[in-house]
Amino acid sequence: MRILMVGNGGREHTLLWKLKNDAPTATFFATQPNGGMAALAEGVEISPGDTEALAGWAASNSIDLTVVGPEAPLADGIADRFRAEGLPVFGPSAAAARIESSKAYSKKLMRNAGVPTADFRVFRDLPAAEDYVREQGAPIVVKASGLAAGKGAVVCETEDQALHALREMMENLRFGEAGREVVIEECMRGEELSVFALTDGKGALILLPSQDHKRVGEGDTGPNTGGMGAYAPVSLVNPKLMEDVEKKVLLPTLRALEADGSLFQGLLYAGIMLTHEGPKVVEFNCRFGDPETQAILPLLSSSLLEPIATIAEGGSVAGMKLRWHSGGAVTTVLASAGYPGSYEKGKAIELPPSLTEDPNLFVFHAGTRRSAEGLLTSGGRVLAVTGLGDSLGEASRKSLVGADAVNFDGKYFRTDIGWREFARDEGMRP
Ligand code: AMP
Ligand code: GLY
C-alpha cells in the first residue's frame, strides 16, 4: 500500500506514526516533511496547499490512500480534486469543510438542525454589528467567519473590547477576507472538551475525548496559541454525556450536512463547552485537532488505518469499534521563545537518545527540519512530548521529564498541562 500524508505539523507526524504502526510494510510519502516525519516517510517537494500538483503527483505515483491533515487544503477542495481523479482520500469535500471554513455557515446549520450552541447573529456591515454589541452588552464573543488559523475568536469582557475587535476584523481586515463577515455570539461558561469522530457521513466512531490548552501561560493565561498541550481521557466525561454529544450534536450535524448535499467523510471535530445547560458546540473543525491528536493516538490500541481507509474509499464505519489502552496521556508542547508573537528559527535541537528508548514517551515534531548541521527549529511550536501512564499524574510526570530533557535555545513550555484535572482530584497531582 502507498500512503500520502498531506501536511507537516505535529498532528501529521502523529498520524503518520500511528498509520505506520498499523501498516509497517506500507510505503509512506509526506509533503515537505518536518524533521520527525522525514524519518518515517519519503518527502514530496510539493506544498500541502498545492492541490493541483498533489493530485497529479498522487495519480502518477499510484497512491492508494491520501490523508489530509490541515484545514486549508480541505477548504480549498483537495478532497474533491482527488475524488475526481478516482483517488481515495481521507478528508471532507470543500462544501462539507465549510463546517470549519465558514462560521456563519456552521452556526446557521446548527440552528436549523437544533444542535445546542451559543445564540448568535451574523454581520457583514460594521455599524450594524456595533449596534448589536451595544444592545447585547458584554461579555460577548466576536469571531471572524472565515479561516484565521485558530486566532479569529475574541472573547470580550467589555463592550469596548468587542467594538475594537469588530473594527480590527471588518475595517482593518486583521484576518484578511476571513473577517469581512463576523459572527457575534453569546459568551458561554464552562470547561471545554474536544470530541473527534471518524465518520463516513452517516455514522460516527468517537475517539477518546480530550482537553486542549490554548493559552500560552500557566493557569490558562496570556494570548491564545495553536495549543500548548492536551491530555486524555477527561474525567468529566461519562457515558451519558457522550450519548448526548453523539445524539444531540454529532448525528444531527451529519444529517444536516448530508441533507445540504455536503456529506461529511473524514474527521469531524466538535469543540464542546460543558455548560450548566448541558453540552453546547463552541465550534466545529473539519480535521484532527492539534495538539489533541498527539495525546489521543498513542492511547489508541486498535487500527486507525482501517476506519480511515474505509472512509476514504466511501465505505461505512457501521460495526467498527475502536479500542483504547488504559491509563492516560499528557502532551506538553515545546515552543520557541516569543510564540505566539514573533520568534527566531534555526536553533539547534538536542534530543537525548533516552527519549526515544522509553516506550511510554513520544516526541512528535512540529516546527523542526533536518539540515547538514542536524535538527533545527523551524516554527513556533517545535515539538510535542507525550507521556503515557497508568494515571494522568504519572503521564504528566513522564511528559515533563521528556520536555526537560530536550534542549534548544529559547525553549518554552507550560508545566501545568492537565491542571484542571489535577485540581478536580488533588490526589492525582504529580
Ligand atoms: P473558536 O475559534 O471558535 O474555537 O474559539 C476559540 C476559543 O474561544 C474557544 O476554544 C473558546 O475558549 C473561546 N470561545 C469561542 N466561542 C466562545 C463562546 N461563545 N463563549 C465562550 N468562549 C468561547
Ligand atoms: N486544538 C485546536 C485545534 O486543533 O483547532
Short mmCIF file of C-alpha atoms and ligand atoms in Angstrom, two decimals:
data_model
loop_
_atom_site.label_atom_id
_atom_site.label_comp_id
_atom_site.label_asym_id
_atom_site.label_seq_id
_atom_site.Cartn_x
_atom_site.Cartn_y
_atom_site.Cartn_z
CA MET A 1 0.00 0.00 0.00
CA ARG A 2 1.24 3.51 -0.83
CA ILE A 3 0.05 6.24 1.52
CA LEU A 4 0.46 10.02 1.15
CA MET A 5 0.23 12.32 4.16
CA VAL A 6 -0.61 15.93 3.34
CA GLY A 7 0.62 18.44 5.95
CA ASN A 8 3.78 18.65 8.03
CA GLY A 9 2.99 19.64 11.63
CA GLY A 10 2.75 17.81 14.94
CA ARG A 11 -0.66 16.38 14.10
CA GLU A 12 0.61 14.95 10.81
CA HIS A 13 3.71 13.44 12.43
CA THR A 14 1.42 11.68 14.94
CA LEU A 15 -0.97 10.44 12.25
CA LEU A 16 1.96 9.19 10.19
CA TRP A 17 3.48 7.41 13.21
CA LYS A 18 0.18 5.69 14.01
CA LEU A 19 -0.56 4.68 10.40
CA LYS A 20 2.95 3.31 10.04
CA ASN A 21 2.45 1.22 13.20
CA ASP A 22 -0.80 -0.06 11.69
CA ALA A 23 0.82 -0.89 8.34
CA PRO A 24 4.57 -1.39 8.83
CA THR A 25 5.06 -2.69 5.29
CA ALA A 26 3.27 0.17 3.54
CA THR A 27 5.28 2.88 1.75
CA PHE A 28 4.70 6.34 3.13
CA PHE A 29 5.12 9.74 1.49
CA ALA A 30 4.70 13.16 3.08
CA THR A 31 4.57 16.71 1.74
CA GLN A 32 7.65 18.73 2.77
CA PRO A 33 8.06 16.58 5.90
CA ASN A 34 9.32 18.07 9.16
CA GLY A 35 12.39 16.60 10.87
CA GLY A 36 10.42 13.84 12.58
CA MET A 37 8.26 12.86 9.62
CA ALA A 38 11.30 12.66 7.36
CA ALA A 39 12.41 9.55 9.29
CA LEU A 40 9.09 7.80 8.55
CA ALA A 41 8.19 8.89 5.03
CA GLU A 42 9.73 9.80 1.72
CA GLY A 43 9.49 13.54 1.15
CA VAL A 44 7.39 15.01 -1.66
CA GLU A 45 8.52 18.53 -2.51
CA ILE A 46 5.06 19.92 -3.16
CA SER A 47 3.40 22.36 -0.75
CA PRO A 48 0.45 20.90 1.23
CA GLY A 49 -1.60 23.74 -0.27
CA ASP A 50 -0.87 22.92 -3.92
CA THR A 51 -3.93 20.78 -4.56
CA GLU A 52 -3.50 20.58 -8.31
CA ALA A 53 0.14 19.46 -8.19
CA LEU A 54 -0.61 16.94 -5.42
CA ALA A 55 -3.48 15.32 -7.33
CA GLY A 56 -1.23 14.95 -10.37
CA TRP A 57 1.61 13.55 -8.28
CA ALA A 58 -0.65 11.07 -6.45
CA ALA A 59 -2.16 9.83 -9.72
CA SER A 60 1.20 9.28 -11.38
CA ASN A 61 2.72 7.67 -8.27
CA SER A 62 -0.06 5.10 -7.75
CA ILE A 63 -1.06 6.39 -4.32
CA ASP A 64 -3.70 4.14 -2.69
CA LEU A 65 -4.66 6.46 0.16
CA THR A 66 -4.16 10.16 0.89
CA VAL A 67 -4.72 11.52 4.40
CA VAL A 68 -5.16 15.28 4.67
CA GLY A 69 -4.12 16.85 8.00
CA PRO A 70 -4.76 20.62 7.81
CA GLU A 71 -7.99 22.51 7.15
CA ALA A 72 -6.73 24.92 4.48
CA PRO A 73 -6.32 22.36 1.65
CA LEU A 74 -9.67 20.80 2.59
CA ALA A 75 -11.39 24.19 2.42
CA ASP A 76 -9.68 24.65 -0.95
CA GLY A 77 -11.20 21.43 -2.28
CA ILE A 78 -8.30 18.96 -2.20
CA ALA A 79 -10.65 16.06 -1.41
CA ASP A 80 -12.95 16.98 -4.33
CA ARG A 81 -9.95 17.14 -6.64
CA PHE A 82 -8.64 13.72 -5.55
CA ARG A 83 -12.08 12.10 -5.75
CA ALA A 84 -12.50 13.45 -9.28
CA GLU A 85 -9.30 11.53 -10.17
CA GLY A 86 -10.68 8.39 -8.51
CA LEU A 87 -8.03 8.64 -5.76
CA PRO A 88 -9.16 7.53 -2.27
CA VAL A 89 -8.74 10.45 0.14
CA PHE A 90 -9.50 10.89 3.83
CA GLY A 91 -10.98 14.33 4.39
CA PRO A 92 -14.24 16.13 3.58
CA SER A 93 -15.20 17.96 0.39
CA ALA A 94 -14.87 21.76 0.32
CA ALA A 95 -18.64 22.01 0.77
CA ALA A 96 -18.58 19.84 3.91
CA ALA A 97 -15.43 21.60 5.18
CA ARG A 98 -17.50 24.81 5.40
CA ILE A 99 -18.43 23.49 8.86
CA GLU A 100 -15.00 24.95 9.78
CA SER A 101 -14.20 27.39 6.97
CA SER A 102 -17.36 29.45 7.43
CA LYS A 103 -18.51 30.01 11.00
CA ALA A 104 -21.62 31.72 9.60
CA TYR A 105 -22.48 28.55 7.66
CA SER A 106 -21.72 26.32 10.63
CA LYS A 107 -23.82 28.35 13.08
CA LYS A 108 -26.80 28.50 10.71
CA LEU A 109 -26.58 24.76 10.09
CA MET A 110 -26.58 24.16 13.85
CA ARG A 111 -29.51 26.48 14.40
CA ASN A 112 -31.56 24.80 11.67
CA ALA A 113 -30.72 21.33 12.97
CA GLY A 114 -31.44 22.22 16.62
CA VAL A 115 -27.86 21.50 17.70
CA PRO A 116 -27.12 23.25 21.02
CA THR A 117 -24.76 26.19 20.55
CA ALA A 118 -24.39 29.82 21.71
CA ASP A 119 -27.01 32.29 20.38
CA PHE A 120 -25.57 34.36 17.56
CA ARG A 121 -26.02 36.85 14.73
CA VAL A 122 -24.03 37.17 11.51
CA PHE A 123 -22.92 40.60 10.18
CA ARG A 124 -21.20 41.96 7.08
CA ASP A 125 -21.89 45.59 7.96
CA LEU A 126 -19.77 47.26 10.68
CA PRO A 127 -22.31 49.83 12.02
CA ALA A 128 -24.99 47.13 12.34
CA ALA A 129 -22.54 44.86 14.16
CA GLU A 130 -21.57 47.71 16.51
CA ASP A 131 -25.23 48.43 17.29
CA TYR A 132 -25.79 44.77 18.09
CA VAL A 133 -22.81 44.71 20.52
CA ARG A 134 -24.12 47.86 22.27
CA GLU A 135 -27.55 46.30 22.52
CA GLN A 136 -26.28 42.97 23.89
CA GLY A 137 -23.52 44.30 26.16
CA ALA A 138 -20.54 42.32 27.48
CA PRO A 139 -19.32 39.67 27.91
CA ILE A 140 -19.71 38.79 24.26
CA VAL A 141 -17.74 36.83 21.66
CA VAL A 142 -16.67 38.24 18.28
CA LYS A 143 -15.45 35.83 15.59
CA ALA A 144 -14.14 36.19 12.08
CA SER A 145 -16.32 33.88 9.98
CA GLY A 146 -13.51 32.55 7.76
CA LEU A 147 -10.33 30.59 8.49
CA ALA A 148 -7.97 32.52 10.78
CA ALA A 149 -5.52 29.85 11.96
CA GLY A 150 -7.38 29.43 15.25
CA LYS A 151 -6.94 33.09 16.15
CA GLY A 152 -10.19 34.55 14.85
CA ALA A 153 -12.28 34.29 18.04
CA VAL A 154 -12.14 37.06 20.64
CA VAL A 155 -13.86 36.57 23.97
CA CYS A 156 -14.63 40.16 25.03
CA GLU A 157 -15.15 41.02 28.68
CA THR A 158 -16.12 44.63 27.89
CA GLU A 159 -18.19 46.35 25.20
CA ASP A 160 -15.15 48.45 24.18
CA GLN A 161 -13.11 45.32 23.61
CA ALA A 162 -15.85 43.94 21.38
CA LEU A 163 -16.14 47.18 19.38
CA HIS A 164 -12.36 47.22 18.94
CA ALA A 165 -12.35 43.56 17.81
CA LEU A 166 -15.09 44.34 15.25
CA ARG A 167 -13.14 47.26 13.78
CA GLU A 168 -9.95 45.19 13.65
CA MET A 169 -11.74 42.43 11.73
CA MET A 170 -14.16 44.32 9.49
CA GLU A 171 -12.33 47.61 8.86
CA ASN A 172 -8.60 46.88 9.30
CA LEU A 173 -9.02 43.35 7.88
CA ARG A 174 -6.70 41.91 10.53
CA PHE A 175 -7.62 38.40 9.33
CA GLY A 176 -7.92 39.40 5.69
CA GLU A 177 -11.07 38.29 3.86
CA ALA A 178 -11.88 35.90 6.74
CA GLY A 179 -13.05 38.87 8.82
CA ARG A 180 -15.30 40.64 6.31
CA GLU A 181 -18.13 38.57 7.75
CA VAL A 182 -18.32 38.19 11.53
CA VAL A 183 -20.31 36.07 13.94
CA ILE A 184 -21.21 37.73 17.24
CA GLU A 185 -22.27 35.28 19.87
CA GLU A 186 -23.33 34.82 23.44
CA CYS A 187 -20.48 34.08 25.86
CA MET A 188 -20.73 30.60 27.32
CA ARG A 189 -19.04 29.49 30.53
CA GLY A 190 -17.76 26.05 31.35
CA GLU A 191 -14.98 23.60 30.65
CA GLU A 192 -14.13 22.68 27.10
CA LEU A 193 -13.85 19.26 25.57
CA SER A 194 -12.52 18.21 22.16
CA VAL A 195 -14.54 15.37 20.68
CA PHE A 196 -13.31 13.76 17.44
CA ALA A 197 -15.43 11.46 15.31
CA LEU A 198 -14.26 9.39 12.35
CA THR A 199 -17.27 9.50 10.09
CA ASP A 200 -18.49 8.12 6.77
CA GLY A 201 -21.05 10.93 6.76
CA LYS A 202 -23.77 8.92 8.47
CA GLY A 203 -22.31 7.07 11.45
CA ALA A 204 -19.61 8.19 13.88
CA LEU A 205 -16.74 6.37 15.56
CA ILE A 206 -15.98 8.62 18.51
CA LEU A 207 -12.42 8.91 19.77
CA LEU A 208 -11.40 9.40 23.38
CA PRO A 209 -12.38 12.98 24.36
CA SER A 210 -9.51 15.28 25.33
CA GLN A 211 -8.85 18.79 26.59
CA ASP A 212 -6.66 21.34 24.82
CA HIS A 213 -4.76 24.24 26.47
CA LYS A 214 -4.97 27.19 24.08
CA ARG A 215 -3.44 29.98 26.20
CA VAL A 216 0.31 30.46 26.22
CA GLY A 217 0.72 30.85 30.01
CA GLU A 218 0.38 28.63 33.06
CA GLY A 219 -3.12 28.51 34.56
CA ASP A 220 -4.58 29.39 31.12
CA THR A 221 -3.37 32.99 30.99
CA GLY A 222 -1.99 35.17 28.20
CA PRO A 223 -2.76 35.14 24.49
CA ASN A 224 -4.26 32.25 22.54
CA THR A 225 -1.92 29.91 20.67
CA GLY A 226 -2.43 26.96 18.34
CA GLY A 227 -2.41 24.82 21.54
CA MET A 228 0.25 24.40 24.25
CA GLY A 229 -0.73 20.93 25.40
CA ALA A 230 -3.52 18.40 25.78
CA TYR A 231 -4.49 15.39 27.80
CA ALA A 232 -6.86 12.44 27.61
CA PRO A 233 -9.03 10.95 28.96
CA VAL A 234 -11.09 13.67 30.70
CA SER A 235 -12.76 12.57 33.94
CA LEU A 236 -15.79 14.85 33.38
CA VAL A 237 -16.81 12.54 30.57
CA ASN A 238 -19.31 9.79 31.30
CA PRO A 239 -21.40 7.55 29.03
CA LYS A 240 -24.50 9.77 29.37
CA LEU A 241 -22.55 12.87 28.31
CA MET A 242 -21.09 11.06 25.31
CA GLU A 243 -24.53 9.77 24.36
CA ASP A 244 -25.79 13.38 24.46
CA VAL A 245 -22.88 14.57 22.33
CA GLU A 246 -23.50 11.81 19.80
CA LYS A 247 -27.30 12.10 19.64
CA LYS A 248 -27.71 15.87 20.06
CA VAL A 249 -24.58 17.16 18.36
CA LEU A 250 -22.72 14.80 16.03
CA LEU A 251 -25.50 12.81 14.36
CA PRO A 252 -27.89 15.76 13.74
CA THR A 253 -24.97 17.76 12.32
CA LEU A 254 -24.01 14.93 9.97
CA ARG A 255 -27.65 14.53 8.89
CA ALA A 256 -27.94 18.27 8.26
CA LEU A 257 -24.74 18.27 6.18
CA GLU A 258 -25.97 15.31 4.15
CA ALA A 259 -29.38 16.94 3.61
CA ASP A 260 -27.50 20.00 2.39
CA GLY A 261 -25.73 17.89 -0.24
CA SER A 262 -22.46 18.03 1.72
CA LEU A 263 -21.88 14.50 3.04
CA PHE A 264 -19.01 14.75 5.53
CA GLN A 265 -16.44 11.96 5.06
CA GLY A 266 -13.47 12.45 7.34
CA LEU A 267 -12.81 13.59 10.87
CA LEU A 268 -15.42 15.83 12.45
CA TYR A 269 -14.04 17.74 15.43
CA ALA A 270 -16.62 19.12 17.85
CA GLY A 271 -15.33 21.71 20.32
CA ILE A 272 -17.80 21.38 23.17
CA MET A 273 -18.44 23.66 26.15
CA LEU A 274 -19.84 21.83 29.18
CA THR A 275 -22.33 24.46 30.37
CA HIS A 276 -24.89 24.30 33.17
CA GLU A 277 -27.48 23.70 30.46
CA GLY A 278 -25.57 20.74 29.04
CA PRO A 279 -23.01 20.37 26.25
CA LYS A 280 -23.03 23.12 23.62
CA VAL A 281 -20.91 23.45 20.49
CA VAL A 282 -18.20 26.14 20.54
CA GLU A 283 -17.00 25.30 17.04
CA PHE A 284 -16.63 22.51 14.52
CA ASN A 285 -13.41 21.68 12.71
CA CYS A 286 -13.10 19.51 9.63
CA ARG A 287 -9.89 17.70 10.66
CA PHE A 288 -7.98 16.26 13.61
CA GLY A 289 -7.05 18.75 16.36
CA ASP A 290 -3.51 19.78 17.14
CA PRO A 291 -2.16 19.03 19.80
CA GLU A 292 -5.04 16.76 20.96
CA THR A 293 -4.08 14.17 18.32
CA GLN A 294 -0.62 13.89 19.93
CA ALA A 295 -2.30 12.87 23.22
CA ILE A 296 -5.07 10.66 21.84
CA LEU A 297 -3.42 8.49 19.20
CA PRO A 298 -0.76 6.93 21.48
CA LEU A 299 -3.71 5.63 23.56
CA LEU A 300 -5.45 4.02 20.58
CA SER A 301 -4.64 0.30 20.61
CA SER A 302 -6.75 -0.66 17.58
CA SER A 303 -6.04 0.30 13.98
CA LEU A 304 -6.61 3.85 12.77
CA LEU A 305 -5.79 2.85 9.22
CA GLU A 306 -8.78 0.53 8.94
CA PRO A 307 -11.51 3.15 9.54
CA ILE A 308 -9.56 5.85 7.66
CA ALA A 309 -9.07 3.68 4.57
CA THR A 310 -12.72 2.54 4.71
CA ILE A 311 -13.98 6.13 4.86
CA ALA A 312 -11.58 7.23 2.12
CA GLU A 313 -12.98 4.53 -0.15
CA GLY A 314 -16.56 5.60 0.53
CA GLY A 315 -17.30 2.64 2.84
CA SER A 316 -19.24 2.50 6.09
CA VAL A 317 -17.95 2.58 9.67
CA ALA A 318 -21.03 0.71 10.93
CA GLY A 319 -19.98 -2.15 13.19
CA MET A 320 -16.40 -0.89 13.60
CA LYS A 321 -15.04 -0.39 17.10
CA LEU A 322 -12.03 1.46 18.45
CA ARG A 323 -10.05 0.05 21.38
CA TRP A 324 -8.00 2.04 23.88
CA HIS A 325 -5.11 1.44 26.25
CA SER A 326 -5.99 2.03 29.89
CA GLY A 327 -4.38 4.95 31.71
CA GLY A 328 -3.85 8.44 30.36
CA ALA A 329 -1.71 10.65 28.15
CA VAL A 330 -0.36 14.16 28.69
CA THR A 331 1.18 16.15 25.83
CA THR A 332 3.41 19.14 26.51
CA VAL A 333 4.21 21.42 23.57
CA LEU A 334 7.71 22.90 23.41
CA ALA A 335 7.56 26.32 21.74
CA SER A 336 10.08 28.90 20.57
CA ALA A 337 10.58 31.95 22.86
CA GLY A 338 8.21 34.70 21.75
CA TYR A 339 5.49 32.42 20.35
CA PRO A 340 2.61 33.18 19.58
CA GLY A 341 4.26 36.52 18.73
CA SER A 342 7.43 36.71 16.66
CA TYR A 343 10.19 34.19 17.35
CA GLU A 344 13.53 33.09 15.93
CA LYS A 345 14.09 29.96 13.86
CA GLY A 346 17.14 27.84 13.08
CA LYS A 347 18.11 26.91 16.66
CA ALA A 348 19.92 23.58 17.10
CA ILE A 349 17.77 20.93 18.84
CA GLU A 350 19.29 18.26 21.10
CA LEU A 351 17.15 15.17 21.58
CA PRO A 352 18.77 12.77 24.08
CA PRO A 353 18.53 9.12 22.90
CA SER A 354 16.87 8.18 26.23
CA LEU A 355 13.76 9.94 24.94
CA THR A 356 13.24 7.58 22.05
CA GLU A 357 14.03 4.45 24.09
CA ASP A 358 11.20 4.87 26.61
CA PRO A 359 8.07 3.07 25.32
CA ASN A 360 5.86 5.47 27.32
CA LEU A 361 7.37 8.62 25.89
CA PHE A 362 6.74 10.03 22.39
CA VAL A 363 8.36 13.04 20.79
CA PHE A 364 6.31 14.37 17.89
CA HIS A 365 7.86 17.02 15.68
CA ALA A 366 6.04 20.15 14.51
CA GLY A 367 8.34 23.05 13.57
CA THR A 368 11.59 21.16 13.01
CA ARG A 369 13.74 20.47 9.98
CA ARG A 370 16.77 18.37 9.26
CA SER A 371 19.83 20.12 7.87
CA ALA A 372 23.52 19.43 7.36
CA GLU A 373 24.07 20.81 10.90
CA GLY A 374 21.47 18.46 12.40
CA LEU A 375 17.94 19.08 13.64
CA LEU A 376 16.87 22.75 13.73
CA THR A 377 13.80 24.65 14.90
CA SER A 378 11.63 25.98 12.08
CA GLY A 379 8.38 27.09 13.71
CA GLY A 380 6.62 28.49 16.77
CA ARG A 381 5.51 25.14 18.09
CA VAL A 382 8.60 22.95 17.77
CA LEU A 383 7.91 19.58 19.43
CA ALA A 384 5.19 17.84 21.42
CA VAL A 385 6.24 15.45 24.16
CA THR A 386 3.59 12.90 25.12
CA GLY A 387 3.90 10.84 28.29
CA LEU A 388 1.74 7.80 28.96
CA GLY A 389 1.00 6.45 32.44
CA ASP A 390 -1.40 4.35 34.48
CA SER A 391 -2.71 7.64 35.86
CA LEU A 392 -2.74 11.16 34.40
CA GLY A 393 -0.35 12.18 37.18
CA GLU A 394 2.17 9.63 36.02
CA ALA A 395 1.63 10.65 32.38
CA SER A 396 2.23 14.29 33.34
CA ARG A 397 5.47 13.46 35.18
CA LYS A 398 6.70 11.49 32.18
CA SER A 399 5.81 14.28 29.75
CA LEU A 400 7.63 16.88 31.88
CA VAL A 401 10.75 14.73 32.27
CA GLY A 402 10.79 14.44 28.47
CA ALA A 403 10.17 18.18 27.99
CA ASP A 404 13.07 19.00 30.35
CA ALA A 405 15.43 16.63 28.56
CA VAL A 406 15.06 18.32 25.15
CA ASN A 407 17.28 21.33 24.55
CA PHE A 408 17.10 24.24 22.16
CA ASP A 409 17.79 27.91 22.61
CA GLY A 410 14.61 29.69 23.76
CA LYS A 411 12.66 26.51 24.61
CA TYR A 412 9.41 27.40 26.38
CA PHE A 413 6.68 25.10 27.71
CA ARG A 414 3.85 25.05 30.21
CA THR A 415 4.44 22.77 33.18
CA ASP A 416 0.74 22.56 34.11
CA ILE A 417 -0.91 20.65 31.25
CA GLY A 418 -3.89 18.81 32.77
CA TRP A 419 -4.18 21.25 35.71
CA ARG A 420 -7.98 21.24 35.71
CA GLU A 421 -7.94 17.51 36.09
CA PHE A 422 -5.44 17.65 38.94
CA ALA A 423 -7.45 20.42 40.64
CA ARG A 424 -10.55 18.19 40.46
CA ASP A 425 -8.69 15.43 42.21
CA GLU A 426 -5.86 16.77 44.35
CA GLY A 427 -4.81 13.17 44.99
CA MET A 428 -3.77 12.85 41.34
CA ARG A 429 -1.36 15.80 41.38
CA PRO A 430 2.06 14.60 40.22
P1 AMP B 1 -13.07 29.05 18.17
O1 AMP B 1 -12.06 29.64 17.23
O2 AMP B 1 -14.47 29.24 17.77
O3 AMP B 1 -12.73 27.65 18.54
O4 AMP B 1 -12.84 29.77 19.57
C1 AMP B 1 -11.59 29.76 20.21
C2 AMP B 1 -11.78 29.73 21.70
O5 AMP B 1 -12.54 30.87 22.11
C3 AMP B 1 -12.60 28.54 22.20
O6 AMP B 1 -11.82 27.39 22.41
C4 AMP B 1 -13.18 29.09 23.48
O7 AMP B 1 -12.23 29.00 24.54
C5 AMP B 1 -13.41 30.53 23.17
N1 AMP B 1 -14.81 30.72 22.73
C6 AMP B 1 -15.29 30.64 21.47
N2 AMP B 1 -16.62 30.86 21.44
C7 AMP B 1 -17.00 31.08 22.70
C8 AMP B 1 -18.26 31.39 23.33
N3 AMP B 1 -19.37 31.51 22.62
N4 AMP B 1 -18.27 31.55 24.65
C9 AMP B 1 -17.13 31.47 25.38
N5 AMP B 1 -15.93 31.19 24.86
C10 AMP B 1 -15.85 31.00 23.54
N1 GLY B 2 -6.50 22.27 19.16
C1 GLY B 2 -7.36 23.14 18.49
C2 GLY B 2 -7.43 22.89 17.04
O1 GLY B 2 -6.82 21.99 16.51
O2 GLY B 2 -8.13 23.63 16.37
#
